[in-house]
Each structure stands twice: as structure tokens, then as C-alpha cells.
Amino acid sequence: MPRIFTSAGRDKAAAPSAHPTATPRTAGLDLAVRLDAVTKVYGRGESAVHALRGVDIAIPRGTFTAVMGPSGSGKSTFLHCAAGLDRPSGGRVTLGEQELSGLDENALTRMRRDRIGFVFQAFNLLPSLTVEQNITLPLRLAGRRADAAWLAQIVDQVGLSGRTGRRPAELSGGQQQRVAIARALVTRPEVVFGDEPTGALDTMTAKEVLGLLRQTVDGLGQTVVMVTHDPVAAAYADAVLFLADGEIVDRMAAPTVERVADRMSRLGAWA
Ligand code: ADP
């Protein structure tokens, strides 16, 4: 299984010259998203908030990453910067081969529409559109036609066959989130970013949706990066990044619910 490489977790004082940058450690890997020395400062002067303090991370294609950390640790800021929803104050974000900082607003908007999928806590479906119209909306906005075979495959994959003519209000919460996942997949994006995608779902439905995200990684080779506060959700990922005070302080491979919960409590998340 591919691994996620980060400078976090190493003893920086021990051998600072061994890996002077992230580059040698990630050379040759097929990366979906990469952050180099990314900082984000909100406000100025005395009221400045350093939300990200130099984040280095490289996420290989076809992996599932969870991002955790106490409230205010920078998870949303990380996601927004990585997904091109917000611009970092410093450093570089690279999606596939494309560095985002070089893009103007129009190009960034196109990039988000064409190459990034989003799944939010609140589904964000358009109520007047059918399931199929919601799923294909990103393509229509891009002036592209849906590939019928691909559409059928993802509709089947998310378990919505036979329901494509319905409207969101006729579906359960779990089914609505499946529509949102299908919509996120329809453009074959570089990365699907999830912001607490199971936050509004009951436990059983959340497990189904997490299993589906896992399946998109294992079956379709999709890359998924998901912010969550839930150790059960994080345990579906290949690796968990832990943020604290704007820095990646740890990375856990092959996470289990117990180990994630233990790590979070040691970060003071539930003190
Ligand atoms: P998390 O998602 O882990 O709760 P955030 O990324 O939302 O953390 O926030 C990180 C820090 O940045 C917090 O101190 C938060 O108050 C601050 N912050 C986030 N967004 C803004 C903003 N738009 N303006 C000022 N401060 C912000």
C-alpha cells in the first residue's frame, strides 16, 4: 500500500540535514496532492491568527487520508488550502502536476470544478434537480456531456440504480450523501475532499457512506482526503494526519478506532 510521507513525526532536531526538503522522500511517487511549507495567517498584527504553520505533506494517488485534530487546530484551513478554496499565505499547493499558486481566479475555479470533488456534511444538493441531474451538474457546468457508461458505473457503485429520477427530498440522508459522492466522482477528479461527510448521519448510515468512500479508493483508485472528528470514521482511512496548533504533529498508518481515540485524547482534544 502506498504510504503518505510527511516531515511530521520525525525528530527534527535529530537529523535536520538528512531530508532537507520533502522532495527526496517523495521523488518517484505518483502524488495526488502535495503541500510544501504551507502557511495561513488570518488577520494582521497583534490579532493575527497562524492557522497553518508550515505544513509539508504529500498524498499518493489512490489512498484514503483522514485529517484529525482538536477544534481550532487548522483542519478546515488545511482542507480549504489543499482544495484551492482558499489561498495560503505562504508555501505551495500542488494538485497532480498543477501548482495552484500560479493560477488566476478563473483558472482556479475551473480547476476546482473539473479536477476536485467535494463532499460536505450538509450534502448541498439542489432540491429542484433529479438525482441524475444533481450528479451530472459539475459536467454540465463545464459544458461537458456525461459518459453514459461511467455515469451508470458510479450510480451503481453508490447504490442509486433505479432512483436517478427522484428528487433529493424523496431520499434518506444516507442516500442524499450517496448522490453527493456520485457528484464528486463524476468528473473523475484528482482528489475527493470530504469535510465531516458523515457528520449529519446516524451511526449505521455513516458506516455505509464510509464503506462507500473506502470502495471508491479500492475499486476506482480514487484519492480521498477527509476531515473528521470521529475516530470510527478515521479508522476507514489508510492513514490519519493529526493537526495541532496549525502543524501536522503525527501521522498514523493503518489506524484503528482505539489508537486514533487514544492519540486524540493525548492531543487534549477531548479534555
Ligand atoms: P478546525 O477546523 O480544526 O476547527 P480552523 O481551520 O477552522 O480549525 O481554524 C484554525 C484557526 O484559525 C482557529 O484559531 C480559527 O479561529 C482561525 N480562523 C479560521 N478561519 C478564520 C477566519 N476566516 N478569520 C480569522 N480566523 C480564522
PDB file of C-alpha atoms and ligand atoms in Angstrom:
ATOM      1  CA  MET A   1       0.000   0.000   0.000  1.00  0.00           C
ATOM      2  CA  PRO A   2       1.359   3.459  -0.797  1.00  0.00           C
ATOM      3  CA  ARG A   3       2.434   5.486   2.182  1.00  0.00           C
ATOM      4  CA  ILE A   4       1.956   9.090   2.988  1.00  0.00           C
ATOM      5  CA  PHE A   5       5.142  10.974   3.588  1.00  0.00           C
ATOM      6  CA  THR A   6       5.390  13.915   5.894  1.00  0.00           C
ATOM      7  CA  SER A   7       8.037  15.683   7.846  1.00  0.00           C
ATOM      8  CA  ALA A   8       5.849  15.389  10.935  1.00  0.00           C
ATOM      9  CA  GLY A   9       6.617  12.759  13.489  1.00  0.00           C
ATOM     10  CA  ARG A  10      10.335  12.894  12.863  1.00  0.00           C
ATOM     11  CA  ASP A  11      12.619  14.339  15.436  1.00  0.00           C
ATOM     12  CA  LYS A  12      13.502  17.489  13.547  1.00  0.00           C
ATOM     13  CA  ALA A  13      16.387  18.267  15.864  1.00  0.00           C
ATOM     14  CA  ALA A  14      17.933  14.834  15.467  1.00  0.00           C
ATOM     15  CA  ALA A  15      18.948  14.856  11.816  1.00  0.00           C
ATOM     16  CA  PRO A  16      17.884  18.069  10.149  1.00  0.00           C
ATOM     17  CA  SER A  17      20.180  17.600   7.181  1.00  0.00           C
ATOM     18  CA  ALA A  18      19.093  14.051   6.332  1.00  0.00           C
ATOM     19  CA  HIS A  19      15.966  15.229   4.486  1.00  0.00           C
ATOM     20  CA  PRO A  20      16.366  18.961   3.918  1.00  0.00           C
ATOM     21  CA  THR A  21      13.142  19.125   1.915  1.00  0.00           C
ATOM     22  CA  ALA A  22      10.223  16.824   1.276  1.00  0.00           C
ATOM     23  CA  THR A  23      11.364  16.265  -2.305  1.00  0.00           C
ATOM     24  CA  PRO A  24      13.844  13.421  -1.938  1.00  0.00           C
ATOM     25  CA  ARG A  25      11.418  11.416   0.162  1.00  0.00           C
ATOM     26  CA  THR A  26       8.595  11.746  -2.346  1.00  0.00           C
ATOM     27  CA  ALA A  27      10.562  11.542  -5.587  1.00  0.00           C
ATOM     28  CA  GLY A  28       9.102   8.996  -7.987  1.00  0.00           C
ATOM     29  CA  LEU A  29       5.782   8.709  -6.159  1.00  0.00           C
ATOM     30  CA  ASP A  30       2.569   9.334  -8.036  1.00  0.00           C
ATOM     31  CA  LEU A  31       1.128  12.150  -5.945  1.00  0.00           C
ATOM     32  CA  ALA A  32      -2.428  13.466  -5.993  1.00  0.00           C
ATOM     33  CA  VAL A  33      -1.843  16.426  -3.726  1.00  0.00           C
ATOM     34  CA  ARG A  34       1.158  17.963  -2.130  1.00  0.00           C
ATOM     35  CA  LEU A  35       1.673  20.835   0.295  1.00  0.00           C
ATOM     36  CA  ASP A  36       5.106  22.380   0.772  1.00  0.00           C
ATOM     37  CA  ALA A  37       5.703  24.723   3.710  1.00  0.00           C
ATOM     38  CA  VAL A  38       2.104  25.924   3.572  1.00  0.00           C
ATOM     39  CA  THR A  39       1.234  28.699   5.995  1.00  0.00           C
ATOM     40  CA  LYS A  40      -2.028  30.540   6.528  1.00  0.00           C
ATOM     41  CA  VAL A  41      -2.371  33.668   8.609  1.00  0.00           C
ATOM     42  CA  TYR A  42      -5.732  35.289   9.239  1.00  0.00           C
ATOM     43  CA  GLY A  43      -5.678  38.976  10.146  1.00  0.00           C
ATOM     44  CA  ARG A  44      -2.686  41.152  10.847  1.00  0.00           C
ATOM     45  CA  GLY A  45      -0.515  42.474  13.637  1.00  0.00           C
ATOM     46  CA  GLU A  46      -1.473  41.602  17.167  1.00  0.00           C
ATOM     47  CA  SER A  47      -4.726  39.941  16.129  1.00  0.00           C
ATOM     48  CA  ALA A  48      -3.060  37.678  13.532  1.00  0.00           C
ATOM     49  CA  VAL A  49      -4.033  34.002  13.809  1.00  0.00           C
ATOM     50  CA  HIS A  50      -1.493  31.492  12.480  1.00  0.00           C
ATOM     51  CA  ALA A  51      -3.898  28.778  11.349  1.00  0.00           C
ATOM     52  CA  LEU A  52      -1.258  26.766   9.443  1.00  0.00           C
ATOM     53  CA  ARG A  53       2.395  26.995  10.452  1.00  0.00           C
ATOM     54  CA  GLY A  54       4.321  25.277   7.677  1.00  0.00           C
ATOM     55  CA  VAL A  55       2.557  22.117   6.574  1.00  0.00           C
ATOM     56  CA  ASP A  56       4.515  19.627   4.423  1.00  0.00           C
ATOM     57  CA  ILE A  57       2.555  16.676   3.168  1.00  0.00           C
ATOM     58  CA  ALA A  58       2.452  14.518   0.065  1.00  0.00           C
ATOM     59  CA  ILE A  59      -0.540  12.289  -0.561  1.00  0.00           C
ATOM     60  CA  PRO A  60      -0.134   9.471  -3.102  1.00  0.00           C
ATOM     61  CA  ARG A  61      -2.856   8.743  -5.627  1.00  0.00           C
ATOM     62  CA  GLY A  62      -5.336   6.057  -4.709  1.00  0.00           C
ATOM     63  CA  THR A  63      -5.124   6.488  -0.937  1.00  0.00           C
ATOM     64  CA  PHE A  64      -7.638   7.458   1.752  1.00  0.00           C
ATOM     65  CA  THR A  65      -6.402  10.023   4.288  1.00  0.00           C
ATOM     66  CA  ALA A  66      -8.228  11.275   7.367  1.00  0.00           C
ATOM     67  CA  VAL A  67      -7.314  14.599   8.952  1.00  0.00           C
ATOM     68  CA  MET A  68      -7.977  14.992  12.656  1.00  0.00           C
ATOM     69  CA  GLY A  69      -7.136  17.428  15.403  1.00  0.00           C
ATOM     70  CA  PRO A  70      -8.669  19.429  18.222  1.00  0.00           C
ATOM     71  CA  SER A  71     -11.113  22.200  17.429  1.00  0.00           C
ATOM     72  CA  GLY A  72      -9.208  25.201  16.070  1.00  0.00           C
ATOM     73  CA  SER A  73      -6.148  23.117  15.101  1.00  0.00           C
ATOM     74  CA  GLY A  74      -6.444  24.130  11.432  1.00  0.00           C
ATOM     75  CA  LYS A  75      -8.330  21.213   9.835  1.00  0.00           C
ATOM     76  CA  SER A  76     -10.753  23.346   7.824  1.00  0.00           C
ATOM     77  CA  THR A  77      -7.996  25.727   6.810  1.00  0.00           C
ATOM     78  CA  PHE A  78      -5.882  22.767   5.682  1.00  0.00           C
ATOM     79  CA  LEU A  79      -8.750  21.378   3.615  1.00  0.00           C
ATOM     80  CA  HIS A  80      -9.601  24.745   2.085  1.00  0.00           C
ATOM     81  CA  CYS A  81      -5.986  25.435   1.119  1.00  0.00           C
ATOM     82  CA  ALA A  82      -5.404  21.913  -0.225  1.00  0.00           C
ATOM     83  CA  ALA A  83      -8.612  22.067  -2.288  1.00  0.00           C
ATOM     84  CA  GLY A  84      -7.969  25.521  -3.737  1.00  0.00           C
ATOM     85  CA  LEU A  85     -10.959  27.025  -1.909  1.00  0.00           C
ATOM     86  CA  ASP A  86      -8.630  29.422  -0.130  1.00  0.00           C
ATOM     87  CA  ARG A  87      -5.140  30.659  -0.912  1.00  0.00           C
ATOM     88  CA  PRO A  88      -2.304  30.007   1.529  1.00  0.00           C
ATOM     89  CA  SER A  89      -0.292  32.920   2.912  1.00  0.00           C
ATOM     90  CA  GLY A  90       2.913  31.104   2.021  1.00  0.00           C
ATOM     91  CA  GLY A  91       4.175  27.843   0.567  1.00  0.00           C
ATOM     92  CA  ARG A  92       2.928  25.782  -2.349  1.00  0.00           C
ATOM     93  CA  VAL A  93      -0.038  23.524  -3.040  1.00  0.00           C
ATOM     94  CA  THR A  94       0.271  21.152  -5.985  1.00  0.00           C
ATOM     95  CA  LEU A  95      -2.636  19.123  -7.315  1.00  0.00           C
ATOM     96  CA  GLY A  96      -1.436  16.405  -9.628  1.00  0.00           C
ATOM     97  CA  GLU A  97       1.098  18.245 -11.768  1.00  0.00           C
ATOM     98  CA  GLN A  98      -0.504  21.651 -11.306  1.00  0.00           C
ATOM     99  CA  GLU A  99       0.745  24.160  -8.764  1.00  0.00           C
ATOM    100  CA  LEU A 100      -2.253  26.181  -7.589  1.00  0.00           C
ATOM    101  CA  SER A 101      -0.495  29.392  -6.628  1.00  0.00           C
ATOM    102  CA  GLY A 102       0.265  30.132 -10.263  1.00  0.00           C
ATOM    103  CA  LEU A 103      -3.421  30.125 -11.230  1.00  0.00           C
ATOM    104  CA  ASP A 104      -5.642  33.186 -11.505  1.00  0.00           C
ATOM    105  CA  GLU A 105      -9.168  33.109 -10.058  1.00  0.00           C
ATOM    106  CA  ASN A 106     -10.801  31.821 -13.255  1.00  0.00           C
ATOM    107  CA  ALA A 107      -8.296  29.027 -13.699  1.00  0.00           C
ATOM    108  CA  LEU A 108      -8.615  28.096 -10.021  1.00  0.00           C
ATOM    109  CA  THR A 109     -12.409  27.953 -10.337  1.00  0.00           C
ATOM    110  CA  ARG A 110     -12.098  25.676 -13.388  1.00  0.00           C
ATOM    111  CA  MET A 111      -9.603  23.513 -11.558  1.00  0.00           C
ATOM    112  CA  ARG A 112     -11.976  23.090  -8.602  1.00  0.00           C
ATOM    113  CA  ARG A 113     -14.879  22.300 -10.897  1.00  0.00           C
ATOM    114  CA  ASP A 114     -13.036  19.874 -13.165  1.00  0.00           C
ATOM    115  CA  ARG A 115     -10.421  18.206 -11.014  1.00  0.00           C
ATOM    116  CA  ILE A 116     -11.653  18.291  -7.413  1.00  0.00           C
ATOM    117  CA  GLY A 117     -14.665  16.607  -5.856  1.00  0.00           C
ATOM    118  CA  PHE A 118     -16.267  17.825  -2.642  1.00  0.00           C
ATOM    119  CA  VAL A 119     -18.457  16.046  -0.133  1.00  0.00           C
ATOM    120  CA  PHE A 120     -19.775  18.194   2.692  1.00  0.00           C
ATOM    121  CA  GLN A 121     -21.631  17.445   5.906  1.00  0.00           C
ATOM    122  CA  ALA A 122     -24.739  19.171   4.539  1.00  0.00           C
ATOM    123  CA  PHE A 123     -24.931  17.247   1.207  1.00  0.00           C
ATOM    124  CA  ASN A 124     -25.511  20.543  -0.709  1.00  0.00           C
ATOM    125  CA  LEU A 125     -27.799  19.038  -3.359  1.00  0.00           C
ATOM    126  CA  LEU A 126     -30.092  21.183  -5.487  1.00  0.00           C
ATOM    127  CA  PRO A 127     -33.658  20.281  -4.444  1.00  0.00           C
ATOM    128  CA  SER A 128     -35.311  21.029  -7.772  1.00  0.00           C
ATOM    129  CA  LEU A 129     -32.991  18.731  -9.739  1.00  0.00           C
ATOM    130  CA  THR A 130     -33.319  14.969 -10.012  1.00  0.00           C
ATOM    131  CA  VAL A 131     -30.661  12.622  -8.662  1.00  0.00           C
ATOM    132  CA  GLU A 132     -29.145  12.243 -12.120  1.00  0.00           C
ATOM    133  CA  GLN A 133     -29.193  15.992 -12.772  1.00  0.00           C
ATOM    134  CA  ASN A 134     -27.502  16.613  -9.411  1.00  0.00           C
ATOM    135  CA  ILE A 135     -24.834  14.028 -10.167  1.00  0.00           C
ATOM    136  CA  THR A 136     -24.053  15.397 -13.625  1.00  0.00           C
ATOM    137  CA  LEU A 137     -24.201  19.069 -12.616  1.00  0.00           C
ATOM    138  CA  PRO A 138     -20.393  19.551 -12.465  1.00  0.00           C
ATOM    139  CA  LEU A 139     -20.131  18.230 -16.030  1.00  0.00           C
ATOM    140  CA  ARG A 140     -22.914  20.466 -17.306  1.00  0.00           C
ATOM    141  CA  LEU A 141     -21.301  23.484 -15.634  1.00  0.00           C
ATOM    142  CA  ALA A 142     -18.124  22.583 -17.504  1.00  0.00           C
ATOM    143  CA  GLY A 143     -20.028  22.220 -20.793  1.00  0.00           C
ATOM    144  CA  ARG A 144     -19.234  18.509 -20.910  1.00  0.00           C
ATOM    145  CA  ARG A 145     -21.544  15.595 -21.546  1.00  0.00           C
ATOM    146  CA  ALA A 146     -21.795  12.691 -19.170  1.00  0.00           C
ATOM    147  CA  ASP A 147     -20.216   9.475 -20.390  1.00  0.00           C
ATOM    148  CA  ALA A 148     -23.211   7.119 -20.099  1.00  0.00           C
ATOM    149  CA  ALA A 149     -21.139   4.074 -19.127  1.00  0.00           C
ATOM    150  CA  TRP A 150     -19.236   5.981 -16.439  1.00  0.00           C
ATOM    151  CA  LEU A 151     -22.436   7.509 -15.088  1.00  0.00           C
ATOM    152  CA  ALA A 152     -24.063   4.081 -14.894  1.00  0.00           C
ATOM    153  CA  GLN A 153     -20.997   2.697 -13.131  1.00  0.00           C
ATOM    154  CA  ILE A 154     -20.914   5.336 -10.421  1.00  0.00           C
ATOM    155  CA  VAL A 155     -24.691   5.283  -9.941  1.00  0.00           C
ATOM    156  CA  ASP A 156     -24.391   1.542  -9.454  1.00  0.00           C
ATOM    157  CA  GLN A 157     -21.353   1.911  -7.221  1.00  0.00           C
ATOM    158  CA  VAL A 158     -23.157   4.290  -4.857  1.00  0.00           C
ATOM    159  CA  GLY A 159     -26.250   2.072  -4.856  1.00  0.00           C
ATOM    160  CA  LEU A 160     -28.650   4.503  -6.530  1.00  0.00           C
ATOM    161  CA  SER A 161     -29.671   2.455  -9.554  1.00  0.00           C
ATOM    162  CA  GLY A 162     -33.409   2.874 -10.109  1.00  0.00           C
ATOM    163  CA  ARG A 163     -33.517   6.117  -8.146  1.00  0.00           C
ATOM    164  CA  THR A 164     -31.943   8.529 -10.622  1.00  0.00           C
ATOM    165  CA  GLY A 165     -35.266  10.211 -11.432  1.00  0.00           C
ATOM    166  CA  ARG A 166     -36.064  11.080  -7.831  1.00  0.00           C
ATOM    167  CA  ARG A 167     -35.570  14.435  -6.119  1.00  0.00           C
ATOM    168  CA  PRO A 168     -33.348  14.792  -3.037  1.00  0.00           C
ATOM    169  CA  ALA A 169     -36.340  15.318  -0.701  1.00  0.00           C
ATOM    170  CA  GLU A 170     -37.566  11.818  -1.612  1.00  0.00           C
ATOM    171  CA  LEU A 171     -34.320  10.255  -0.368  1.00  0.00           C
ATOM    172  CA  SER A 172     -32.951   9.425   3.075  1.00  0.00           C
ATOM    173  CA  GLY A 173     -29.950  11.325   4.436  1.00  0.00           C
ATOM    174  CA  GLY A 174     -27.639   8.444   3.576  1.00  0.00           C
ATOM    175  CA  GLN A 175     -28.979   8.271   0.031  1.00  0.00           C
ATOM    176  CA  GLN A 176     -28.550  12.033  -0.353  1.00  0.00           C
ATOM    177  CA  GLN A 177     -24.924  11.737   0.697  1.00  0.00           C
ATOM    178  CA  ARG A 178     -24.514   8.947  -1.874  1.00  0.00           C
ATOM    179  CA  VAL A 179     -25.769  11.362  -4.524  1.00  0.00           C
ATOM    180  CA  ALA A 180     -23.199  13.893  -3.306  1.00  0.00           C
ATOM    181  CA  ILE A 181     -20.446  11.255  -3.536  1.00  0.00           C
ATOM    182  CA  ALA A 182     -21.518  10.304  -7.057  1.00  0.00           C
ATOM    183  CA  ARG A 183     -21.497  14.005  -7.984  1.00  0.00           C
ATOM    184  CA  ALA A 184     -17.997  14.310  -6.532  1.00  0.00           C
ATOM    185  CA  LEU A 185     -16.814  11.336  -8.611  1.00  0.00           C
ATOM    186  CA  VAL A 186     -18.446  12.190 -11.930  1.00  0.00           C
ATOM    187  CA  THR A 187     -15.598  14.364 -13.224  1.00  0.00           C
ATOM    188  CA  ARG A 188     -13.018  11.675 -12.299  1.00  0.00           C
ATOM    189  CA  PRO A 189     -11.327  14.216 -10.037  1.00  0.00           C
ATOM    190  CA  GLU A 190      -7.748  14.189  -8.878  1.00  0.00           C
ATOM    191  CA  VAL A 191      -8.943  14.194  -5.250  1.00  0.00           C
ATOM    192  CA  VAL A 192     -12.254  13.977  -3.406  1.00  0.00           C
ATOM    193  CA  PHE A 193     -12.174  16.199  -0.324  1.00  0.00           C
ATOM    194  CA  GLY A 194     -14.634  15.465   2.463  1.00  0.00           C
ATOM    195  CA  ASP A 195     -15.483  17.897   5.240  1.00  0.00           C
ATOM    196  CA  GLU A 196     -17.115  15.832   8.004  1.00  0.00           C
ATOM    197  CA  PRO A 197     -19.051  13.908   5.337  1.00  0.00           C
ATOM    198  CA  THR A 198     -20.753  11.702   7.904  1.00  0.00           C
ATOM    199  CA  GLY A 199     -21.370  14.447  10.471  1.00  0.00           C
ATOM    200  CA  ALA A 200     -25.104  14.613   9.760  1.00  0.00           C
ATOM    201  CA  LEU A 201     -25.719  10.857   9.529  1.00  0.00           C
ATOM    202  CA  ASP A 202     -26.689   8.249  12.099  1.00  0.00           C
ATOM    203  CA  THR A 203     -24.111   5.607  13.010  1.00  0.00           C
ATOM    204  CA  MET A 204     -25.306   2.878  10.663  1.00  0.00           C
ATOM    205  CA  THR A 205     -25.733   5.195   7.681  1.00  0.00           C
ATOM    206  CA  ALA A 206     -22.359   6.800   8.403  1.00  0.00           C
ATOM    207  CA  LYS A 207     -20.739   3.371   8.212  1.00  0.00           C
ATOM    208  CA  GLU A 208     -22.333   2.721   4.826  1.00  0.00           C
ATOM    209  CA  VAL A 209     -21.107   6.047   3.481  1.00  0.00           C
ATOM    210  CA  LEU A 210     -17.596   5.463   4.867  1.00  0.00           C
ATOM    211  CA  GLY A 211     -17.584   1.998   3.320  1.00  0.00           C
ATOM    212  CA  LEU A 212     -18.538   3.603   0.031  1.00  0.00           C
ATOM    213  CA  LEU A 213     -15.697   6.133   0.244  1.00  0.00           C
ATOM    214  CA  ARG A 214     -13.338   3.245   1.019  1.00  0.00           C
ATOM    215  CA  GLN A 215     -14.695   1.417  -2.030  1.00  0.00           C
ATOM    216  CA  THR A 216     -14.026   4.396  -4.308  1.00  0.00           C
ATOM    217  CA  VAL A 217     -10.387   4.208  -3.229  1.00  0.00           C
ATOM    218  CA  ASP A 218     -10.066   0.425  -3.513  1.00  0.00           C
ATOM    219  CA  GLY A 219     -12.271  -0.092  -6.560  1.00  0.00           C
ATOM    220  CA  LEU A 220     -11.840   3.090  -8.600  1.00  0.00           C
ATOM    221  CA  GLY A 221      -8.377   4.165  -7.470  1.00  0.00           C
ATOM    222  CA  GLN A 222      -9.824   7.451  -6.232  1.00  0.00           C
ATOM    223  CA  THR A 223      -7.852   9.618  -3.781  1.00  0.00           C
ATOM    224  CA  VAL A 224      -9.886  10.750  -0.754  1.00  0.00           C
ATOM    225  CA  VAL A 225      -8.888  13.283   1.905  1.00  0.00           C
ATOM    226  CA  MET A 226     -11.434  13.659   4.697  1.00  0.00           C
ATOM    227  CA  VAL A 227     -11.590  15.899   7.740  1.00  0.00           C
ATOM    228  CA  THR A 228     -13.346  14.212  10.631  1.00  0.00           C
ATOM    229  CA  HIS A 229     -13.569  14.385  14.406  1.00  0.00           C
ATOM    230  CA  ASP A 230     -14.757  10.785  14.613  1.00  0.00           C
ATOM    231  CA  PRO A 231     -12.181   8.012  15.294  1.00  0.00           C
ATOM    232  CA  VAL A 232     -14.576   5.456  13.783  1.00  0.00           C
ATOM    233  CA  ALA A 233     -14.577   7.401  10.508  1.00  0.00           C
ATOM    234  CA  ALA A 234     -10.808   7.905  10.625  1.00  0.00           C
ATOM    235  CA  ALA A 235     -10.271   4.162  11.012  1.00  0.00           C
ATOM    236  CA  TYR A 236     -11.596   3.651   7.461  1.00  0.00           C
ATOM    237  CA  ALA A 237      -8.594   5.572   6.113  1.00  0.00           C
ATOM    238  CA  ASP A 238      -5.153   4.268   5.149  1.00  0.00           C
ATOM    239  CA  ALA A 239      -3.533   6.950   7.268  1.00  0.00           C
ATOM    240  CA  VAL A 240      -4.524   9.670   9.707  1.00  0.00           C
ATOM    241  CA  LEU A 241      -2.830  13.053   9.910  1.00  0.00           C
ATOM    242  CA  PHE A 242      -3.060  14.773  13.272  1.00  0.00           C
ATOM    243  CA  LEU A 243      -3.044  18.549  13.348  1.00  0.00           C
ATOM    244  CA  ALA A 244      -2.396  20.604  16.455  1.00  0.00           C
ATOM    245  CA  ASP A 245      -1.991  24.351  16.542  1.00  0.00           C
ATOM    246  CA  GLY A 246      -1.528  24.599  12.777  1.00  0.00           C
ATOM    247  CA  GLU A 247       1.082  21.861  12.429  1.00  0.00           C
ATOM    248  CA  ILE A 248       0.995  18.197  11.480  1.00  0.00           C
ATOM    249  CA  VAL A 249       2.216  16.653  14.697  1.00  0.00           C
ATOM    250  CA  ASP A 250       1.708  12.997  13.880  1.00  0.00           C
ATOM    251  CA  ARG A 251       0.763  10.520  11.189  1.00  0.00           C
ATOM    252  CA  MET A 252      -0.709   7.099  11.847  1.00  0.00           C
ATOM    253  CA  ALA A 253      -0.737   4.310   9.275  1.00  0.00           C
ATOM    254  CA  ALA A 254      -3.305   1.513   9.404  1.00  0.00           C
ATOM    255  CA  PRO A 255      -5.350   3.331  12.056  1.00  0.00           C
ATOM    256  CA  THR A 256      -7.713   1.595  14.446  1.00  0.00           C
ATOM    257  CA  VAL A 257     -10.519   3.285  16.362  1.00  0.00           C
ATOM    258  CA  GLU A 258      -8.753   2.717  19.678  1.00  0.00           C
ATOM    259  CA  ARG A 259      -5.371   4.057  18.571  1.00  0.00           C
ATOM    260  CA  VAL A 260      -6.925   7.112  16.940  1.00  0.00           C
ATOM    261  CA  ALA A 261      -9.045   7.856  20.013  1.00  0.00           C
ATOM    262  CA  ASP A 262      -6.003   7.438  22.252  1.00  0.00           C
ATOM    263  CA  ARG A 263      -3.908   9.768  20.088  1.00  0.00           C
ATOM    264  CA  MET A 264      -6.662  12.356  20.052  1.00  0.00           C
ATOM    265  CA  SER A 265      -7.057  12.314  23.818  1.00  0.00           C
ATOM    266  CA  ARG A 266      -3.298  12.775  24.187  1.00  0.00           C
ATOM    267  CA  LEU A 267      -3.657  15.855  21.971  1.00  0.00           C
ATOM    268  CA  GLY A 268      -6.122  17.150  24.546  1.00  0.00           C
ATOM    269  CA  ALA A 269      -8.936  17.074  22.019  1.00  0.00           C
ATOM    270  CA  TRP A 270     -11.493  15.772  24.485  1.00  0.00           C
ATOM    271  CA  ALA A 271     -10.085  17.205  27.701  1.00  0.00           C
TER     272      ALA A 271
HETATM  273  P1  ADP B   1     -10.519  23.486  12.820  1.00  0.00           P
HETATM  274  O1  ADP B   1     -11.168  23.182  11.513  1.00  0.00           O
HETATM  275  O2  ADP B   1      -9.501  22.481  13.226  1.00  0.00           O
HETATM  276  O3  ADP B   1     -11.523  23.733  13.920  1.00  0.00           O
HETATM  277  P2  ADP B   1      -9.876  26.034  11.602  1.00  0.00           P
HETATM  278  O4  ADP B   1      -9.040  25.762  10.407  1.00  0.00           O
HETATM  279  O5  ADP B   1     -11.314  26.336  11.397  1.00  0.00           O
HETATM  280  O6  ADP B   1      -9.693  24.840  12.651  1.00  0.00           O
HETATM  281  O7  ADP B   1      -9.243  27.261  12.389  1.00  0.00           O
HETATM  282  C1  ADP B   1      -7.862  27.359  12.732  1.00  0.00           C
HETATM  283  C2  ADP B   1      -7.639  28.690  13.426  1.00  0.00           C
HETATM  284  O8  ADP B   1      -7.847  29.749  12.513  1.00  0.00           O
HETATM  285  C3  ADP B   1      -8.589  28.930  14.598  1.00  0.00           C
HETATM  286  O9  ADP B   1      -7.896  29.643  15.597  1.00  0.00           O
HETATM  287  C4  ADP B   1      -9.675  29.789  13.974  1.00  0.00           C
HETATM  288  O10 ADP B   1     -10.273  30.606  14.956  1.00  0.00           O
HETATM  289  C5  ADP B   1      -8.889  30.610  12.977  1.00  0.00           C
HETATM  290  N1  ADP B   1      -9.694  31.010  11.810  1.00  0.00           N
HETATM  291  C6  ADP B   1     -10.293  30.169  10.925  1.00  0.00           C
HETATM  292  N2  ADP B   1     -10.903  30.883   9.954  1.00  0.00           N
HETATM  293  C7  ADP B   1     -10.683  32.186  10.234  1.00  0.00           C
HETATM  294  C8  ADP B   1     -11.057  33.421   9.595  1.00  0.00           C
HETATM  295  N3  ADP B   1     -11.765  33.441   8.471  1.00  0.00           N
HETATM  296  N4  ADP B   1     -10.648  34.575  10.179  1.00  0.00           N
HETATM  297  C9  ADP B   1      -9.909  34.563  11.311  1.00  0.00           C
HETATM  298  N5  ADP B   1      -9.519  33.446  11.968  1.00  0.00           N
HETATM  299  C10 ADP B   1      -9.907  32.273  11.432  1.00  0.00           C
END
